[in-house]
Amino acid sequence: MADQPDRARGRFITFEGGEGAGKSTQIRLLAAALEASGREVCLTREPGGSPGAEQIRELLVTGETGRWDALTELLLLYAARRDHVKRLIEPALERGCWVLCDRFADSTMAYQGYGHGLELDRISDLHRIVLGDLKPDLTLVLDLPPETGLARTRTGGEAARRGGEDRFERMELAFHERMREGFRTIATAEPQRVVLVDAARDPSAVTAEVAALVRARLGAEL
Ligand code: TMP
């Protein structure tokens, strides 16, 4: 019997950004385009993505803004992330699936680090303890002024769709501004992995840029 070549490991792409930047729409469009090109795609999100992590998500995104202190919030996020990576992300990558994740570890740096002021080195240390050196192959940060993004999330349909998942949206504007600066700093520090995409434009222009980046950086046939 001829040797079967090992199936290539899939690619890991994450979408990041503030509230109302259009991540969920753009990630769905990219998933559809990759599937149309013949790739197997696994579309997922954080916090959540696996049954256990979705239960932890509920604790994180509902309730009073001060429900958790910053370190407790960090530990909950990493408990959820480990379950998600071990049960869903790693097995999917190993069988050749392209994993598209709506938020991942850069959100923790931006929200809990830059936003809440937890030491960035402590977050990196925890990441290494929980997940070793796992990083996305490509991270697209949909960048938008926080006022614009928050206004988008507060328009009727979106608010209803989110069904009470607004604990972070209700944090002060200064928090969202620090968090945006955090994403921009990460993009400057790791240009080979992280790209800023201007999300204030027409959504179709954002979709076209996302496809071009995935083609150029990862060789997808889009
Ligand atoms: P979503 O609105 O993109 O579904 O994300 C839910 C909220 O969780 C969002 O307000 C950002 C927040 N979050 C963090 O604060 N830290 C993290 O590490 C992640 C993944 C999300």
Short mmCIF file of C-alpha atoms and ligand atoms in Angstrom, two decimals:
data_model
loop_
_atom_site.label_atom_id
_atom_site.label_comp_id
_atom_site.label_asym_id
_atom_site.label_seq_id
_atom_site.Cartn_x
_atom_site.Cartn_y
_atom_site.Cartn_z
CA MET A 1 0.00 0.00 0.00
CA ALA A 2 1.37 3.43 -0.93
CA ASP A 3 2.32 5.64 2.01
CA GLN A 4 -0.36 8.15 2.84
CA PRO A 5 1.22 11.61 3.19
CA ASP A 6 0.46 13.14 6.62
CA ARG A 7 -2.46 15.52 6.31
CA ALA A 8 -1.11 19.05 6.79
CA ARG A 9 -1.93 20.73 10.08
CA GLY A 10 -4.66 23.33 9.74
CA ARG A 11 -4.15 27.06 10.25
CA PHE A 12 -5.28 29.04 13.27
CA ILE A 13 -6.74 32.49 12.52
CA THR A 14 -8.13 34.81 15.21
CA PHE A 15 -10.26 37.94 14.91
CA GLU A 16 -9.86 40.62 17.56
CA GLY A 17 -11.08 44.13 18.27
CA GLY A 18 -13.35 46.19 20.45
CA GLU A 19 -17.12 46.00 20.81
CA GLY A 20 -19.16 46.46 17.63
CA ALA A 21 -16.22 46.19 15.23
CA GLY A 22 -18.03 43.62 13.04
CA LYS A 23 -15.89 40.60 13.95
CA SER A 24 -18.70 38.06 13.90
CA THR A 25 -19.90 39.16 10.46
CA GLN A 26 -16.40 39.19 8.97
CA ILE A 27 -15.39 35.85 10.47
CA ARG A 28 -18.53 34.19 9.06
CA LEU A 29 -17.81 35.61 5.60
CA LEU A 30 -14.21 34.37 5.73
CA ALA A 31 -15.39 30.91 6.86
CA ALA A 32 -17.78 30.73 3.90
CA ALA A 33 -15.06 31.81 1.44
CA LEU A 34 -12.56 29.26 2.78
CA GLU A 35 -15.17 26.50 2.63
CA ALA A 36 -16.00 27.45 -0.95
CA SER A 37 -12.28 27.07 -1.75
CA GLY A 38 -12.40 23.49 -0.45
CA ARG A 39 -10.98 23.92 3.06
CA GLU A 40 -12.48 22.28 6.11
CA VAL A 41 -13.28 25.13 8.52
CA CYS A 42 -14.05 25.17 12.23
CA LEU A 43 -15.67 28.45 13.32
CA THR A 44 -15.54 29.10 17.04
CA ARG A 45 -15.37 31.86 19.65
CA GLU A 46 -14.06 32.92 23.04
CA PRO A 47 -14.90 33.06 25.80
CA GLY A 48 -16.62 29.76 24.99
CA GLY A 49 -16.36 27.40 22.04
CA SER A 50 -16.60 24.09 23.95
CA PRO A 51 -19.51 23.07 26.23
CA GLY A 52 -17.54 23.68 29.45
CA ALA A 53 -16.10 26.98 28.22
CA GLU A 54 -19.58 28.17 27.17
CA GLN A 55 -20.72 27.64 30.78
CA ILE A 56 -17.80 29.74 32.02
CA ARG A 57 -18.67 32.39 29.37
CA GLU A 58 -22.03 32.91 31.02
CA LEU A 59 -20.24 33.80 34.28
CA LEU A 60 -18.01 36.28 32.46
CA VAL A 61 -20.34 38.21 30.17
CA THR A 62 -23.43 38.70 32.36
CA GLY A 63 -24.03 40.49 35.64
CA GLU A 64 -22.52 43.50 37.35
CA THR A 65 -19.40 45.06 35.83
CA GLY A 66 -17.62 44.60 39.19
CA ARG A 67 -18.75 40.97 39.59
CA TRP A 68 -15.17 39.63 39.44
CA ASP A 69 -11.89 41.17 40.46
CA ALA A 70 -9.42 41.38 37.57
CA LEU A 71 -7.32 38.35 38.55
CA THR A 72 -10.38 36.13 39.11
CA GLU A 73 -11.64 37.19 35.67
CA LEU A 74 -8.25 36.27 34.17
CA LEU A 75 -8.34 32.82 35.79
CA LEU A 76 -11.88 32.17 34.56
CA LEU A 77 -10.85 33.18 31.02
CA TYR A 78 -7.86 30.84 31.07
CA ALA A 79 -9.87 27.95 32.53
CA ALA A 80 -12.32 28.38 29.64
CA ARG A 81 -9.46 28.77 27.12
CA ARG A 82 -7.70 25.59 28.19
CA ASP A 83 -10.88 23.54 27.85
CA HIS A 84 -11.57 25.08 24.42
CA VAL A 85 -8.01 24.50 23.14
CA LYS A 86 -7.70 20.93 24.41
CA ARG A 87 -11.14 19.72 23.37
CA LEU A 88 -11.78 21.65 20.18
CA ILE A 89 -8.96 23.80 18.74
CA GLU A 90 -5.98 21.40 18.93
CA PRO A 91 -7.87 18.32 17.66
CA ALA A 92 -9.32 20.38 14.79
CA LEU A 93 -5.89 21.74 13.75
CA GLU A 94 -4.42 18.24 13.92
CA ARG A 95 -7.00 16.85 11.51
CA GLY A 96 -6.24 19.63 9.03
CA CYS A 97 -9.12 21.96 9.79
CA TRP A 98 -8.64 25.73 9.51
CA VAL A 99 -9.78 27.12 12.86
CA LEU A 100 -11.29 30.62 12.85
CA CYS A 101 -11.77 31.98 16.36
CA ASP A 102 -13.74 35.10 17.29
CA ARG A 103 -11.36 36.49 20.00
CA PHE A 104 -8.49 34.66 21.70
CA ALA A 105 -5.53 35.47 23.96
CA ASP A 106 -4.91 38.98 22.55
CA SER A 107 -8.33 39.96 23.95
CA THR A 108 -7.05 39.01 27.40
CA MET A 109 -3.97 41.21 26.97
CA ALA A 110 -6.15 44.08 25.71
CA TYR A 111 -9.09 43.83 28.16
CA GLN A 112 -7.58 42.39 31.35
CA GLY A 113 -4.05 43.79 30.78
CA TYR A 114 -4.39 47.20 29.13
CA GLY A 115 -8.06 47.70 30.17
CA HIS A 116 -8.06 46.50 33.80
CA GLY A 117 -4.36 47.09 34.45
CA LEU A 118 -3.20 43.53 35.21
CA GLU A 119 0.56 43.16 34.68
CA LEU A 120 1.21 42.05 31.10
CA ASP A 121 4.04 39.72 32.16
CA ARG A 122 1.74 37.90 34.57
CA ILE A 123 -0.72 37.29 31.74
CA SER A 124 2.06 35.96 29.46
CA ASP A 125 3.30 33.72 32.29
CA LEU A 126 -0.19 32.31 32.83
CA HIS A 127 -0.57 31.75 29.06
CA ARG A 128 2.65 29.70 29.04
CA ILE A 129 1.56 27.64 32.06
CA VAL A 130 -1.84 26.88 30.55
CA LEU A 131 -1.07 26.59 26.81
CA GLY A 132 2.71 26.52 26.29
CA ASP A 133 3.67 28.43 23.14
CA LEU A 134 0.37 28.09 21.25
CA LYS A 135 -0.25 31.21 19.17
CA PRO A 136 -2.46 31.94 16.19
CA ASP A 137 -0.84 31.84 12.72
CA LEU A 138 -2.62 35.09 11.87
CA THR A 139 -4.55 37.62 13.95
CA LEU A 140 -6.72 40.30 12.35
CA VAL A 141 -7.56 43.21 14.66
CA LEU A 142 -10.67 45.05 13.46
CA ASP A 143 -9.81 48.55 14.61
CA LEU A 144 -12.47 51.17 15.31
CA PRO A 145 -12.88 54.19 17.64
CA PRO A 146 -14.68 52.85 20.75
CA GLU A 147 -17.46 55.46 20.52
CA THR A 148 -18.38 54.16 17.06
CA GLY A 149 -18.27 50.52 18.08
CA LEU A 150 -20.27 50.99 21.29
CA ALA A 151 -22.90 53.02 19.40
CA ARG A 152 -23.24 50.11 16.93
CA THR A 153 -23.82 47.61 19.76
CA ARG A 154 -26.49 49.84 21.27
CA THR A 155 -28.67 49.99 18.19
CA GLY A 156 -31.88 47.97 18.64
CA GLY A 157 -31.33 44.65 16.86
CA GLU A 158 -27.81 44.09 18.10
CA ALA A 159 -28.69 44.77 21.75
CA ALA A 160 -31.59 42.30 21.60
CA ARG A 161 -29.51 39.64 19.83
CA ARG A 162 -26.88 39.75 22.58
CA GLY A 163 -29.50 38.96 25.23
CA GLY A 164 -27.89 40.50 28.34
CA GLU A 165 -24.28 39.72 27.30
CA ASP A 166 -23.20 43.27 27.94
CA ARG A 167 -21.07 43.20 31.07
CA PHE A 168 -17.96 44.47 29.24
CA GLU A 169 -19.87 46.88 26.99
CA ARG A 170 -21.08 48.69 30.11
CA MET A 171 -17.54 49.45 31.27
CA GLU A 172 -16.46 53.10 31.05
CA LEU A 173 -15.31 54.61 27.75
CA ALA A 174 -11.76 55.11 29.12
CA PHE A 175 -11.56 51.31 29.59
CA HIS A 176 -12.42 50.78 25.91
CA GLU A 177 -9.88 53.40 24.85
CA ARG A 178 -7.08 51.71 26.82
CA MET A 179 -8.08 48.40 25.35
CA ARG A 180 -7.95 49.76 21.77
CA GLU A 181 -4.46 51.14 22.43
CA GLY A 182 -3.55 47.70 23.74
CA PHE A 183 -4.53 46.00 20.47
CA ARG A 184 -2.60 48.63 18.51
CA THR A 185 0.50 48.08 20.65
CA ILE A 186 0.29 44.30 20.17
CA ALA A 187 0.02 44.79 16.38
CA THR A 188 3.12 47.00 16.37
CA ALA A 189 5.08 44.52 18.50
CA GLU A 190 4.22 41.42 16.41
CA PRO A 191 3.75 42.57 12.81
CA GLN A 192 4.46 39.10 11.39
CA ARG A 193 1.40 37.67 13.19
CA VAL A 194 -0.95 40.59 13.89
CA VAL A 195 -2.50 42.99 11.34
CA LEU A 196 -4.70 46.02 12.05
CA VAL A 197 -7.69 46.31 9.71
CA ASP A 198 -9.58 49.61 9.55
CA ALA A 199 -13.14 48.58 10.50
CA ALA A 200 -14.65 52.06 10.17
CA ARG A 201 -15.01 51.48 6.40
CA ASP A 202 -17.82 49.93 4.42
CA PRO A 203 -18.10 46.24 5.51
CA SER A 204 -17.47 45.01 1.95
CA ALA A 205 -14.09 46.80 1.90
CA VAL A 206 -13.21 45.09 5.20
CA THR A 207 -14.23 41.69 3.78
CA ALA A 208 -12.02 42.22 0.71
CA GLU A 209 -9.01 43.21 2.83
CA VAL A 210 -9.48 40.23 5.15
CA ALA A 211 -9.53 37.84 2.16
CA ALA A 212 -6.44 39.50 0.65
CA LEU A 213 -4.54 39.16 3.94
CA VAL A 214 -5.43 35.49 4.37
CA ARG A 215 -4.35 34.85 0.78
CA ALA A 216 -1.06 36.74 1.10
CA ARG A 217 -0.08 35.57 4.59
CA LEU A 218 -1.29 31.97 4.61
CA GLY A 219 -1.49 31.07 0.93
CA ALA A 220 -5.25 30.43 0.91
CA GLU A 221 -6.77 30.15 -2.57
CA LEU A 222 -9.44 32.83 -2.08
P1 TMP B 1 -17.81 39.08 22.36
O1 TMP B 1 -18.63 40.28 22.65
O2 TMP B 1 -16.82 39.30 21.26
O3 TMP B 1 -18.60 37.82 22.21
O4 TMP B 1 -16.88 38.85 23.68
C1 TMP B 1 -17.44 38.81 24.94
C2 TMP B 1 -16.78 39.77 25.88
O5 TMP B 1 -15.68 39.14 26.57
C3 TMP B 1 -16.21 41.00 25.22
O6 TMP B 1 -16.80 42.12 25.84
C4 TMP B 1 -14.75 40.97 25.52
C5 TMP B 1 -14.61 40.05 26.69
N1 TMP B 1 -13.34 39.29 26.73
C6 TMP B 1 -12.35 39.64 27.64
O7 TMP B 1 -12.52 40.59 28.40
N2 TMP B 1 -11.20 38.92 27.66
C7 TMP B 1 -10.96 37.86 26.84
O8 TMP B 1 -9.90 37.23 26.89
C8 TMP B 1 -12.02 37.50 25.89
C9 TMP B 1 -11.81 36.34 24.97
C10 TMP B 1 -13.18 38.25 25.87
#
